[in-house]
Coordinates of C-alpha atoms and ligand atoms in Angstrom, one line a residue:
M1398 CA 0.1 0.3 0.2
S1399 CA 1.6 3.3 -0.9
T1400 CA 1.9 6.5 1.4
P1401 CA -1.5 8.2 1.7
M1402 CA -2.0 11.7 0.2
R1403 CA -2.9 14.1 3.0
A1404 CA -3.2 17.8 3.4
T1405 CA -4.1 20.1 5.5
A1406 CA -6.3 23.6 5.2
Q1407 CA -7.2 26.5 7.4
A1408 CA -10.2 28.8 6.5
Q1409 CA -12.2 31.3 8.5
P1410 CA -15.8 32.4 8.5
N1411 CA -17.2 35.1 6.5
I1412 CA -20.6 37.3 7.4
A1413 CA -22.4 38.5 4.7
L1414 CA -23.4 42.0 4.4
I1415 CA -25.5 41.7 1.5
K1416 CA -27.2 38.3 2.0
Y1417 CA -27.8 35.0 0.0
W1418 CA -31.2 33.5 0.9
G1419 CA -32.6 31.6 -1.9
K1420 CA -31.3 28.8 -4.6
N1421 CA -32.2 28.4 -8.3
D1422 CA -30.3 25.3 -8.4
E1423 CA -30.5 23.0 -5.2
T1424 CA -28.1 20.5 -6.5
L1425 CA -25.0 22.9 -7.8
I1426 CA -25.9 25.4 -5.2
I1427 CA -26.9 28.4 -7.6
P1428 CA -28.1 31.2 -5.6
A1429 CA -30.7 33.6 -6.8
T1430 CA -28.9 36.6 -6.1
S1431 CA -25.2 37.7 -5.8
S1432 CA -24.0 38.6 -2.2
I1433 CA -21.1 40.3 -0.5
S1434 CA -19.5 39.2 2.6
V1435 CA -16.4 40.1 4.8
T1436 CA -13.8 37.1 5.5
L1437 CA -12.8 37.4 9.4
N1438 CA -9.3 36.3 11.0
E1439 CA -10.7 34.6 13.8
F1440 CA -12.4 31.4 14.6
P1441 CA -10.8 29.2 11.9
T1442 CA -11.6 25.6 10.7
T1443 CA -8.9 23.1 10.3
T1444 CA -9.5 20.2 8.0
T1445 CA -7.2 17.5 6.9
V1446 CA -8.3 15.4 4.0
E1447 CA -6.2 12.0 4.2
V1448 CA -6.9 9.5 0.8
Q1449 CA -6.8 6.1 1.8
E1450 CA -6.2 3.1 -0.3
G1451 CA -8.4 0.1 -0.4
V1452 CA -11.3 1.9 1.9
T1453 CA -15.0 1.8 0.3
H1454 CA -16.5 4.9 1.8
D1455 CA -15.7 8.3 3.0
C1456 CA -15.7 9.0 6.7
A1457 CA -15.5 12.1 8.7
T1458 CA -15.0 13.4 12.3
L1459 CA -16.1 17.2 13.6
N1460 CA -14.4 18.3 16.6
G1461 CA -13.3 14.4 17.5
V1462 CA -17.0 13.1 16.9
Q1463 CA -17.7 10.9 13.7
L1464 CA -20.2 12.0 11.6
R1465 CA -23.2 10.0 11.1
E1466 CA -23.9 8.7 7.6
D1467 CA -26.8 11.0 7.0
E1468 CA -24.7 14.2 7.9
L1469 CA -21.9 12.8 5.6
G1470 CA -24.0 14.2 2.3
R1471 CA -22.6 17.7 1.5
I1472 CA -18.6 16.2 2.5
R1473 CA -19.1 13.4 0.1
T1474 CA -20.8 16.0 -2.8
V1475 CA -17.0 18.0 -2.2
L1476 CA -15.0 14.9 -2.5
S1477 CA -16.9 13.2 -5.3
R1478 CA -16.3 16.3 -7.2
V1479 CA -12.6 16.3 -6.3
R1480 CA -12.5 12.7 -7.5
E1481 CA -14.3 13.4 -10.7
L1482 CA -11.6 16.2 -11.3
A1483 CA -8.4 14.1 -10.3
G1484 CA -9.6 10.9 -11.9
S1485 CA -9.5 9.1 -8.5
T1486 CA -11.7 6.5 -7.2
Q1487 CA -10.1 6.4 -3.7
H1488 CA -11.7 7.4 -0.7
A1489 CA -11.1 9.9 2.2
K1490 CA -10.9 10.2 5.8
V1491 CA -11.7 13.7 6.9
T1492 CA -10.8 15.1 10.1
S1493 CA -12.4 19.0 10.9
L1494 CA -11.8 21.2 13.9
N1495 CA -14.3 24.4 14.5
T1496 CA -13.2 26.9 17.0
I1497 CA -16.7 28.4 16.9
P1498 CA -19.7 26.8 17.4
T1499 CA -21.3 24.6 14.7
A1500 CA -24.8 25.7 13.3
A1501 CA -25.4 28.5 15.3
G1502 CA -25.7 31.0 12.6
L1503 CA -22.0 32.0 12.8
A1504 CA -21.4 30.6 9.7
S1505 CA -19.3 27.4 10.4
S1506 CA -20.4 25.9 7.6
A1507 CA -18.4 28.5 5.3
S1508 CA -15.1 27.8 7.0
G1509 CA -15.7 24.1 7.1
F1510 CA -16.3 23.8 3.4
A1511 CA -13.8 26.2 2.1
A1512 CA -11.1 24.1 4.4
L1513 CA -12.4 21.1 3.0
A1514 CA -12.5 22.1 -0.7
S1515 CA -8.8 23.4 -0.4
A1516 CA -7.5 20.3 1.6
A1517 CA -9.3 18.0 -0.5
A1518 CA -8.1 19.4 -3.9
T1519 CA -4.1 19.3 -2.7
A1520 CA -4.3 16.0 -0.7
Y1521 CA -6.1 14.5 -4.5
G1522 CA -3.2 16.1 -6.2
L1523 CA -5.0 19.1 -7.7
D1524 CA -3.7 22.0 -8.6
L1525 CA -6.8 24.3 -8.5
S1526 CA -7.0 28.3 -8.8
H1527 CA -9.0 30.0 -6.0
T1528 CA -12.0 30.7 -8.3
D1529 CA -11.9 26.6 -8.9
L1530 CA -11.6 26.1 -5.2
S1531 CA -14.5 28.7 -4.8
R1532 CA -16.7 26.7 -7.1
L1533 CA -16.0 23.6 -5.4
A1534 CA -16.4 25.0 -2.0
R1535 CA -19.9 26.0 -3.0
R1536 CA -21.1 22.9 -3.7
G1537 CA -20.8 22.0 -0.1
S1538 CA -22.3 25.3 1.3
G1539 CA -23.0 28.4 -0.9
S1540 CA -21.7 30.8 1.5
A1541 CA -18.3 28.5 1.7
S1542 CA -17.4 29.8 -1.7
R1543 CA -16.8 33.6 -0.3
S1544 CA -14.4 32.0 2.5
V1545 CA -12.2 31.0 -0.3
F1546 CA -10.9 34.3 -0.3
G1547 CA -10.0 37.2 2.5
G1548 CA -11.2 40.5 2.8
I1549 CA -14.3 41.7 1.2
V1550 CA -16.0 39.2 -1.3
K1551 CA -18.3 39.3 -3.7
W1552 CA -20.3 35.9 -5.0
H1553 CA -21.2 36.3 -8.3
R1554 CA -24.6 34.3 -8.6
G1555 CA -23.9 32.9 -12.0
Y1556 CA -26.4 30.6 -13.6
D1557 CA -24.2 27.1 -13.8
D1558 CA -21.1 25.7 -12.1
E1559 CA -18.7 27.7 -14.4
T1560 CA -20.4 31.2 -13.7
S1561 CA -21.0 31.0 -10.1
F1562 CA -17.8 31.7 -8.0
A1563 CA -16.6 34.4 -5.4
Q1564 CA -14.1 37.2 -6.1
P1565 CA -12.5 39.5 -3.6
L1566 CA -12.8 43.2 -4.1
G1567 CA -10.9 46.2 -3.4
W1568 CA -11.8 48.4 -0.4
K1569 CA -10.2 52.1 -0.3
G1570 CA -12.3 52.8 3.2
P1571 CA -11.3 52.2 6.8
E1572 CA -9.9 49.0 8.0
L1573 CA -13.0 46.9 8.5
A1574 CA -13.5 44.6 12.0
M1575 CA -16.9 42.7 13.2
V1576 CA -18.3 42.2 16.7
I1577 CA -20.2 39.2 17.2
G1578 CA -22.8 39.2 19.9
Q1579 CA -23.3 35.4 21.2
L1580 CA -26.5 35.4 22.4
S1581 CA -27.1 31.3 21.6
T1582 CA -24.3 28.5 21.1
A1583 CA -27.1 26.2 20.4
R1584 CA -27.5 24.4 17.0
K1585 CA -30.3 26.1 14.9
A1586 CA -33.5 24.5 14.9
I1587 CA -34.0 25.2 10.9
S1588 CA -30.9 24.7 9.1
S1589 CA -30.2 27.7 6.4
R1590 CA -30.7 24.8 3.6
K1591 CA -34.1 23.8 5.0
G1592 CA -35.1 27.3 5.4
M1593 CA -34.2 28.6 2.0
T1594 CA -35.9 25.8 0.5
H1595 CA -39.2 26.6 2.5
T1596 CA -39.0 30.5 1.7
V1597 CA -38.5 29.8 -1.8
A1598 CA -41.4 27.5 -1.9
T1599 CA -44.0 29.3 0.6
S1600 CA -43.2 33.1 0.8
P1601 CA -45.2 35.5 -1.4
F1602 CA -41.9 38.1 -0.3
Y1603 CA -39.5 36.0 -2.0
Q1604 CA -39.4 37.4 -5.7
P1605 CA -39.7 41.0 -4.6
W1606 CA -36.8 39.9 -2.3
V1607 CA -34.5 38.2 -5.1
E1608 CA -35.2 41.6 -7.0
S1609 CA -34.4 44.5 -4.7
N1610 CA -31.5 42.3 -2.8
E1611 CA -29.8 42.4 -6.5
H1612 CA -30.1 46.1 -6.6
L1613 CA -28.4 46.3 -2.7
V1614 CA -25.5 44.1 -4.5
H1615 CA -25.0 46.9 -7.1
R1616 CA -25.4 49.8 -4.6
A1617 CA -23.1 48.2 -2.3
E1618 CA -20.3 47.4 -4.7
E1619 CA -20.5 51.0 -5.8
A1620 CA -19.9 52.0 -1.9
I1621 CA -17.1 49.5 -1.9
H1622 CA -15.9 50.9 -4.8
T1623 CA -15.5 54.5 -3.2
G1624 CA -14.9 53.4 0.4
D1625 CA -18.4 54.8 1.3
L1626 CA -18.4 52.8 4.9
A1627 CA -21.7 54.6 5.9
T1628 CA -23.7 53.5 2.7
L1629 CA -22.2 50.0 2.9
G1630 CA -23.1 49.9 6.6
E1631 CA -26.6 51.2 5.9
L1632 CA -27.1 48.5 3.1
T1633 CA -26.2 45.9 5.4
E1634 CA -28.8 46.3 7.9
L1635 CA -31.3 46.5 5.0
S1636 CA -30.3 43.5 3.4
T1637 CA -30.7 41.9 6.7
M1638 CA -34.2 42.8 7.2
R1639 CA -35.1 41.9 3.8
M1640 CA -34.1 38.8 4.4
H1641 CA -35.5 38.1 7.5
A1642 CA -38.8 39.3 5.9
T1643 CA -38.8 37.0 3.2
M1644 CA -38.6 34.5 5.8
L1645 CA -41.2 36.0 7.9
G1646 CA -43.9 35.5 4.8
A1647 CA -42.9 31.8 4.7
E1648 CA -45.8 29.4 5.4
P1649 CA -45.4 28.3 8.4
P1650 CA -43.0 31.5 9.3
I1651 CA -39.5 31.0 9.7
R1652 CA -38.2 33.3 12.3
Y1653 CA -34.5 33.2 13.7
L1654 CA -34.4 36.8 15.6
T1655 CA -35.3 36.9 18.9
G1656 CA -36.3 40.1 20.9
R1657 CA -32.8 39.7 22.2
S1658 CA -31.5 40.1 18.9
F1659 CA -33.9 43.3 18.2
D1660 CA -32.3 45.0 21.7
L1661 CA -28.6 44.3 19.8
F1662 CA -30.3 45.9 16.6
D1663 CA -31.5 49.1 19.0
A1664 CA -28.2 49.1 21.1
V1665 CA -26.3 49.2 17.7
A1666 CA -28.5 52.4 16.3
E1667 CA -27.9 54.0 19.6
A1668 CA -24.1 53.7 19.3
R1669 CA -24.3 54.9 16.1
A1670 CA -26.1 58.0 17.2
T1671 CA -23.6 58.8 19.6
G1672 CA -20.7 58.8 17.0
F1673 CA -19.8 55.1 17.2
T1674 CA -19.1 53.5 13.5
A1675 CA -21.5 50.4 13.6
Y1676 CA -24.1 48.4 11.8
A1677 CA -25.7 45.6 12.8
T1678 CA -26.6 42.1 10.9
A1679 CA -27.9 38.5 11.6
D1680 CA -28.0 35.6 9.5
A1681 CA -29.9 32.2 10.5
G1682 CA -29.8 32.3 14.2
P1683 CA -30.6 34.7 17.0
N1684 CA -26.6 35.9 17.3
V1685 CA -26.1 39.8 15.6
K1686 CA -23.0 40.7 14.2
I1687 CA -21.7 44.1 14.2
L1688 CA -19.8 45.7 11.1
T1689 CA -17.3 48.6 12.5
T1690 CA -13.5 49.7 12.0
V1691 CA -10.5 48.4 13.5
T1692 CA -10.3 51.5 15.4
D1693 CA -14.1 51.3 17.1
L1694 CA -13.6 47.6 17.2
E1695 CA -12.7 47.4 21.5
P1696 CA -14.5 50.7 22.1
I1697 CA -18.0 49.5 20.6
R1698 CA -17.1 45.8 22.0
S1699 CA -17.0 46.9 25.6
L1700 CA -19.8 49.4 25.4
L1701 CA -22.3 46.5 24.3
A1702 CA -20.5 44.3 26.5
E1703 CA -21.2 46.8 29.7
Q1704 CA -24.9 47.1 28.6
Y1705 CA -25.2 43.5 28.2
P1706 CA -23.0 41.7 30.6
D1707 CA -24.8 38.4 30.0
I1708 CA -24.0 38.3 26.3
T1709 CA -20.3 37.3 24.9
F1710 CA -19.1 39.8 22.6
L1711 CA -16.1 38.4 20.2
G1712 CA -14.1 40.8 18.2
S1713 CA -12.2 40.2 14.8
R1714 CA -10.3 42.0 12.0
L1715 CA -10.7 40.9 8.4
G1716 CA -8.6 37.9 7.5
E1717 CA -7.3 36.0 4.7
G1718 CA -8.9 33.3 2.6
A1719 CA -8.7 29.5 2.9
K1720 CA -4.8 28.2 3.0
I1721 CA -3.0 25.1 2.8
T1722 CA -1.5 24.4 6.2
V1723 CA 0.4 21.3 6.1
G1724 CA 1.1 18.9 3.2
S1725 CA 1.4 18.0 -0.2
A1726 CA 0.4 15.6 -2.5
E1727 CA 3.3 13.2 -1.9
S1728 CA 3.9 13.7 1.7
Ligands
PMV2041 O1 -24.4 28.5 2.6 P1 -25.0 28.6 3.9 O2 -26.3 27.3 3.7 O3 -24.4 28.4 5.1 O4 -26.4 30.0 4.0 C1 -25.8 31.1 4.4 C2 -27.1 32.0 4.4 C3 -26.7 33.2 5.3 O5 -25.4 33.0 6.2 C4 -28.0 33.3 6.2 C5 -26.9 34.6 4.3 C6 -25.3 34.5 3.7 O6 -25.0 34.8 2.6 O7 -23.8 34.0 4.5

């Protein structure tokens, strides 16, 4: 038996400013709208992929716990695509460590699948561009296509596998940061995947959401181009509310935000009125993330921590995209 091929990659979560909610293609994960996010430099996922000879199926652990058959689906989707590209029939063992609570609306699937795509490509001996890695990560989790890149990132919705990928955008404004108000670390009741399908199928607000969010993407790109943080922040809050509004219109409604989430939105608006740079957003969970600058990161974090002593507030600057930390195809 030859030495197994293995590689380890690291990737960080990203937080969407202009949101993705709804797919045009469920299998390839082609979204209905483009989206824009920032990649953090904290809370990495580290994933090792080991290609194993003589093994008949893929297996994976997450934070030391073996994943069940029904939890392996999306990992297998990514590995199968890598095998297809590499012309391999060998299966793999995946070992993944998350430093942020899994499935709590803190984008652990984004860092997870970006790290998996990068590690798997290297372990199977492929030399893919970042654009190709973004396409590959997308098949595991849409938002993962954005975590392949660092800084501010746009995911072009595209219309097929070739045209749907992320790309970094230049930013001339002040250095950005995020505060994360961790209201809950519990696994979300409805996964983003199920929530999206349900919204597409039942919300009368879905089509208007798709059309209006695409406009927000264009306006946000203009703001990014000119370094206009006030506009980018306002558009972030707008896209957030419109995304949650389309879910609230689903039947039965999907409600990820709690009263405490809204308390934090109010606290952020108040902080802004007193001169802080702070804009709130939230995803498929109650946690609230606050877009700010590196200068205001610590002041806004301690202000909110003082007002809400029972909530954990974490800070992060923007970080890099996915990278290989250990390994090569022949190691
Ligand atoms: O890619 P998923 O299935 O983790 O969906 C992400 C959806 C949101 O986080 C709510 C929005 C976004 O654009 O990240």
